[in-house]
């Protein structure tokens, strides 16, 4: 009997096939780079880099007079040596607003930085192997990232959100009420899990039913980059999962989706977009000033954990951040709050 492919294996297979298709639209020499980074990157990273590198070559062919009459398959590695820092700066400027397939696309500072990082990595590979003599990407400043305010739910909003999911059916009628009753326990389990563990939405939809370990109170998640980790949950998450699993038993899944923990109304593994839409739908009823997404539920969990423990290393570990500085940057404002309290904690003279 054939072993059923896991969700993560399936995603990797799809990404590899997509990457092969994208490589057909890149210069032939680009294959060497993607083959070289394969052992140290995830399929998701490679497909993302491939799309970013493709934009660079589309820019050269459409905007740079030297390459106007060439096709992408004609380009050889020495094309990288023909470019100077000013060409890279022009590309960075181009990325802010450009046309693709009759659509106008834009990049903010994070999108710009990611695309420039991809180009730097691409250049670095050929430069390191002495296939090119210059690396103009090192002469161009990377876009500066400004810290974004962390949007999260306050404690009372968290309780309000869960209460609303549990009881909003009282306000509904007809088809809306039927749909709500059908999905209520699933939605409550997903939102409670996100709020109670801080896992990413991609990790949530990738869960299989046998990833839950009720005996030890944990779930096995596959982190970004492919590493596995046990994430532990409390009583509220356990109860929400138990209640949903009772409903799940009555669902006959579509073939190939038997192992999925959370199902869509089509009886297939629920997708990232569906969870994002569901969270936004409920959150809109709780707050109109905050745009709440699954990632904001993750921030809410991280904030609560840091407030309770004051341990930034624990927060980084549980959230699956490889670099504690990523976590520290996110919760710096809370450190500031704690430092302020320190100012009045020590009294120099008794009044």
PDB file of N, CA, C and O in Angstrom, residues 228-264:
ATOM      1  N   UNK A 228      10.975  20.455  12.659  1.00  0.00           N
ATOM      2  CA  UNK A 228       9.792  20.095  13.460  1.00  0.00           C
ATOM      3  C   UNK A 228       9.986  20.545  14.897  1.00  0.00           C
ATOM      4  O   UNK A 228      11.092  20.569  15.414  1.00  0.00           O
ATOM      5  N   UNK A 229       8.847  20.879  15.550  1.00  0.00           N
ATOM      6  CA  UNK A 229       8.925  21.333  16.934  1.00  0.00           C
ATOM      7  C   UNK A 229       7.614  21.022  17.639  1.00  0.00           C
ATOM      8  O   UNK A 229       6.541  21.099  17.020  1.00  0.00           O
ATOM      9  N   UNK A 230       7.681  20.666  18.914  1.00  0.00           N
ATOM     10  CA  UNK A 230       6.474  20.500  19.719  1.00  0.00           C
ATOM     11  C   UNK A 230       6.132  21.844  20.344  1.00  0.00           C
ATOM     12  O   UNK A 230       6.991  22.483  20.975  1.00  0.00           O
ATOM     13  N   UNK A 231       4.898  22.283  20.145  1.00  0.00           N
ATOM     14  CA  UNK A 231       4.420  23.523  20.756  1.00  0.00           C
ATOM     15  C   UNK A 231       3.321  23.116  21.738  1.00  0.00           C
ATOM     16  O   UNK A 231       2.401  22.384  21.376  1.00  0.00           O
ATOM     17  N   UNK A 232       3.419  23.597  22.956  1.00  0.00           N
ATOM     18  CA  UNK A 232       2.499  23.143  24.006  1.00  0.00           C
ATOM     19  C   UNK A 232       1.321  24.100  24.171  1.00  0.00           C
ATOM     20  O   UNK A 232       1.431  25.301  23.920  1.00  0.00           O
ATOM     21  N   UNK A 233       0.178  23.537  24.577  1.00  0.00           N
ATOM     22  CA  UNK A 233      -1.031  24.353  24.726  1.00  0.00           C
ATOM     23  C   UNK A 233      -1.677  24.136  26.092  1.00  0.00           C
ATOM     24  O   UNK A 233      -1.412  23.144  26.776  1.00  0.00           O
ATOM     25  N   UNK A 234      -2.545  25.084  26.467  1.00  0.00           N
ATOM     26  CA  UNK A 234      -3.225  25.035  27.759  1.00  0.00           C
ATOM     27  C   UNK A 234      -4.612  24.424  27.655  1.00  0.00           C
ATOM     28  O   UNK A 234      -5.022  23.911  26.608  1.00  0.00           O
ATOM     29  N   UNK A 235      -5.349  24.518  28.757  1.00  0.00           N
ATOM     30  CA  UNK A 235      -6.669  23.882  28.872  1.00  0.00           C
ATOM     31  C   UNK A 235      -7.679  24.411  27.858  1.00  0.00           C
ATOM     32  O   UNK A 235      -8.491  23.653  27.321  1.00  0.00           O
ATOM     33  N   UNK A 236      -7.649  25.734  27.612  1.00  0.00           N
ATOM     34  CA  UNK A 236      -8.647  26.316  26.708  1.00  0.00           C
ATOM     35  C   UNK A 236      -8.470  25.807  25.276  1.00  0.00           C
ATOM     36  O   UNK A 236      -9.450  25.518  24.584  1.00  0.00           O
ATOM     37  N   UNK A 237      -7.209  25.678  24.855  1.00  0.00           N
ATOM     38  CA  UNK A 237      -6.927  25.141  23.515  1.00  0.00           C
ATOM     39  C   UNK A 237      -7.337  23.674  23.464  1.00  0.00           C
ATOM     40  O   UNK A 237      -7.966  23.228  22.497  1.00  0.00           O
ATOM     41  N   UNK A 238      -7.017  22.933  24.510  1.00  0.00           N
ATOM     42  CA  UNK A 238      -7.365  21.507  24.564  1.00  0.00           C
ATOM     43  C   UNK A 238      -8.879  21.306  24.426  1.00  0.00           C
ATOM     44  O   UNK A 238      -9.340  20.472  23.636  1.00  0.00           O
ATOM     45  N   UNK A 239      -9.641  22.091  25.149  1.00  0.00           N
ATOM     46  CA  UNK A 239     -11.103  21.971  25.101  1.00  0.00           C
ATOM     47  C   UNK A 239     -11.646  22.303  23.715  1.00  0.00           C
ATOM     48  O   UNK A 239     -12.512  21.597  23.179  1.00  0.00           O
ATOM     49  N   UNK A 240     -11.123  23.385  23.121  1.00  0.00           N
ATOM     50  CA  UNK A 240     -11.588  23.796  21.783  1.00  0.00           C
ATOM     51  C   UNK A 240     -11.272  22.722  20.743  1.00  0.00           C
ATOM     52  O   UNK A 240     -12.097  22.435  19.858  1.00  0.00           O
ATOM     53  N   UNK A 241     -10.098  22.096  20.852  1.00  0.00           N
ATOM     54  CA  UNK A 241      -9.718  21.036  19.910  1.00  0.00           C
ATOM     55  C   UNK A 241     -10.589  19.791  20.109  1.00  0.00           C
ATOM     56  O   UNK A 241     -11.053  19.190  19.131  1.00  0.00           O
ATOM     57  N   UNK A 242     -10.825  19.419  21.362  1.00  0.00           N
ATOM     58  CA  UNK A 242     -11.683  18.267  21.663  1.00  0.00           C
ATOM     59  C   UNK A 242     -13.068  18.444  21.047  1.00  0.00           C
ATOM     60  O   UNK A 242     -13.615  17.544  20.408  1.00  0.00           O
ATOM     61  N   UNK A 243     -13.644  19.624  21.277  1.00  0.00           N
ATOM     62  CA  UNK A 243     -14.995  19.900  20.767  1.00  0.00           C
ATOM     63  C   UNK A 243     -15.056  19.838  19.243  1.00  0.00           C
ATOM     64  O   UNK A 243     -16.006  19.321  18.661  1.00  0.00           O
ATOM     65  N   UNK A 244     -14.004  20.384  18.601  1.00  0.00           N
ATOM     66  CA  UNK A 244     -13.979  20.345  17.133  1.00  0.00           C
ATOM     67  C   UNK A 244     -13.801  18.921  16.616  1.00  0.00           C
ATOM     68  O   UNK A 244     -14.439  18.518  15.636  1.00  0.00           O
ATOM     69  N   UNK A 245     -12.956  18.135  17.274  1.00  0.00           N
ATOM     70  CA  UNK A 245     -12.684  16.770  16.801  1.00  0.00           C
ATOM     71  C   UNK A 245     -13.940  15.898  16.808  1.00  0.00           C
ATOM     72  O   UNK A 245     -14.075  14.997  15.978  1.00  0.00           O
ATOM     73  N   UNK A 246     -14.851  16.185  17.726  1.00  0.00           N
ATOM     74  CA  UNK A 246     -16.129  15.445  17.731  1.00  0.00           C
ATOM     75  C   UNK A 246     -16.901  15.706  16.446  1.00  0.00           C
ATOM     76  O   UNK A 246     -17.492  14.801  15.856  1.00  0.00           O
ATOM     77  N   UNK A 247     -16.898  16.967  15.993  1.00  0.00           N
ATOM     78  CA  UNK A 247     -17.579  17.343  14.746  1.00  0.00           C
ATOM     79  C   UNK A 247     -16.824  16.772  13.548  1.00  0.00           C
ATOM     80  O   UNK A 247     -17.432  16.288  12.581  1.00  0.00           O
ATOM     81  N   UNK A 248     -15.507  16.823  13.623  1.00  0.00           N
ATOM     82  CA  UNK A 248     -14.675  16.348  12.521  1.00  0.00           C
ATOM     83  C   UNK A 248     -14.941  14.887  12.194  1.00  0.00           C
ATOM     84  O   UNK A 248     -14.869  14.476  11.033  1.00  0.00           O
ATOM     85  N   UNK A 249     -15.258  14.094  13.205  1.00  0.00           N
ATOM     86  CA  UNK A 249     -15.512  12.660  12.998  1.00  0.00           C
ATOM     87  C   UNK A 249     -16.679  12.405  12.045  1.00  0.00           C
ATOM     88  O   UNK A 249     -16.734  11.378  11.382  1.00  0.00           O
ATOM     89  N   UNK A 250     -17.599  13.356  11.972  1.00  0.00           N
ATOM     90  CA  UNK A 250     -18.778  13.175  11.110  1.00  0.00           C
ATOM     91  C   UNK A 250     -18.539  13.647   9.677  1.00  0.00           C
ATOM     92  O   UNK A 250     -19.417  13.543   8.820  1.00  0.00           O
ATOM     93  N   UNK A 251     -17.341  14.185   9.400  1.00  0.00           N
ATOM     94  CA  UNK A 251     -17.018  14.691   8.054  1.00  0.00           C
ATOM     95  C   UNK A 251     -16.351  13.590   7.243  1.00  0.00           C
ATOM     96  O   UNK A 251     -15.413  12.944   7.713  1.00  0.00           O
ATOM     97  N   UNK A 252     -16.842  13.389   6.022  1.00  0.00           N
ATOM     98  CA  UNK A 252     -16.184  12.453   5.091  1.00  0.00           C
ATOM     99  C   UNK A 252     -15.303  13.272   4.162  1.00  0.00           C
ATOM    100  O   UNK A 252     -15.805  13.965   3.278  1.00  0.00           O
ATOM    101  N   UNK A 253     -13.986  13.209   4.370  1.00  0.00           N
ATOM    102  CA  UNK A 253     -13.106  14.082   3.582  1.00  0.00           C
ATOM    103  C   UNK A 253     -12.953  13.634   2.133  1.00  0.00           C
ATOM    104  O   UNK A 253     -13.156  12.465   1.807  1.00  0.00           O
ATOM    105  N   UNK A 254     -12.589  14.579   1.291  1.00  0.00           N
ATOM    106  CA  UNK A 254     -12.249  14.280  -0.099  1.00  0.00           C
ATOM    107  C   UNK A 254     -10.967  13.447  -0.089  1.00  0.00           C
ATOM    108  O   UNK A 254     -10.095  13.636   0.752  1.00  0.00           O
ATOM    109  N   UNK A 255     -10.872  12.493  -1.010  1.00  0.00           N
ATOM    110  CA  UNK A 255      -9.697  11.612  -1.096  1.00  0.00           C
ATOM    111  C   UNK A 255      -8.405  12.427  -1.133  1.00  0.00           C
ATOM    112  O   UNK A 255      -8.308  13.429  -1.861  1.00  0.00           O
ATOM    113  N   UNK A 256      -7.428  12.008  -0.329  1.00  0.00           N
ATOM    114  CA  UNK A 256      -6.148  12.709  -0.268  1.00  0.00           C
ATOM    115  C   UNK A 256      -6.076  13.714   0.861  1.00  0.00           C
ATOM    116  O   UNK A 256      -5.018  14.262   1.158  1.00  0.00           O
ATOM    117  N   UNK A 257      -7.226  13.972   1.516  1.00  0.00           N
ATOM    118  CA  UNK A 257      -7.265  14.966   2.599  1.00  0.00           C
ATOM    119  C   UNK A 257      -7.641  14.324   3.939  1.00  0.00           C
ATOM    120  O   UNK A 257      -8.002  15.029   4.881  1.00  0.00           O
ATOM    121  N   UNK A 258      -7.538  13.006   4.015  1.00  0.00           N
ATOM    122  CA  UNK A 258      -7.994  12.283   5.207  1.00  0.00           C
ATOM    123  C   UNK A 258      -7.254  12.674   6.482  1.00  0.00           C
ATOM    124  O   UNK A 258      -7.826  12.642   7.571  1.00  0.00           O
ATOM    125  N   UNK A 259      -5.980  13.037   6.365  1.00  0.00           N
ATOM    126  CA  UNK A 259      -5.164  13.307   7.557  1.00  0.00           C
ATOM    127  C   UNK A 259      -5.275  14.738   8.064  1.00  0.00           C
ATOM    128  O   UNK A 259      -4.836  15.040   9.178  1.00  0.00           O
ATOM    129  N   UNK A 260      -5.817  15.640   7.250  1.00  0.00           N
ATOM    130  CA  UNK A 260      -5.867  17.058   7.628  1.00  0.00           C
ATOM    131  C   UNK A 260      -6.621  17.248   8.938  1.00  0.00           C
ATOM    132  O   UNK A 260      -7.638  16.597   9.183  1.00  0.00           O
ATOM    133  N   UNK A 261      -6.116  18.143   9.779  1.00  0.00           N
ATOM    134  CA  UNK A 261      -6.823  18.440  11.029  1.00  0.00           C
ATOM    135  C   UNK A 261      -8.046  19.321  10.754  1.00  0.00           C
ATOM    136  O   UNK A 261      -9.153  18.987  11.155  1.00  0.00           O
ATOM    137  N   UNK A 262      -7.841  20.414  10.043  1.00  0.00           N
ATOM    138  CA  UNK A 262      -8.947  21.351   9.804  1.00  0.00           C
ATOM    139  C   UNK A 262      -9.423  21.259   8.355  1.00  0.00           C
ATOM    140  O   UNK A 262      -8.622  21.353   7.429  1.00  0.00           O
ATOM    141  N   UNK A 263     -10.738  21.088   8.209  1.00  0.00           N
ATOM    142  CA  UNK A 263     -11.342  20.965   6.878  1.00  0.00           C
ATOM    143  C   UNK A 263     -12.078  22.239   6.474  1.00  0.00           C
ATOM    144  O   UNK A 263     -12.666  22.927   7.307  1.00  0.00           O
ATOM    145  N   UNK A 264     -12.084  22.492   5.178  1.00  0.00           N
ATOM    146  CA  UNK A 264     -12.924  23.551   4.623  1.00  0.00           C
ATOM    147  C   UNK A 264     -14.333  22.987   4.459  1.00  0.00           C
ATOM    148  O   UNK A 264     -14.556  21.790   4.662  1.00  0.00           O
TER     149      UNK A 264
END
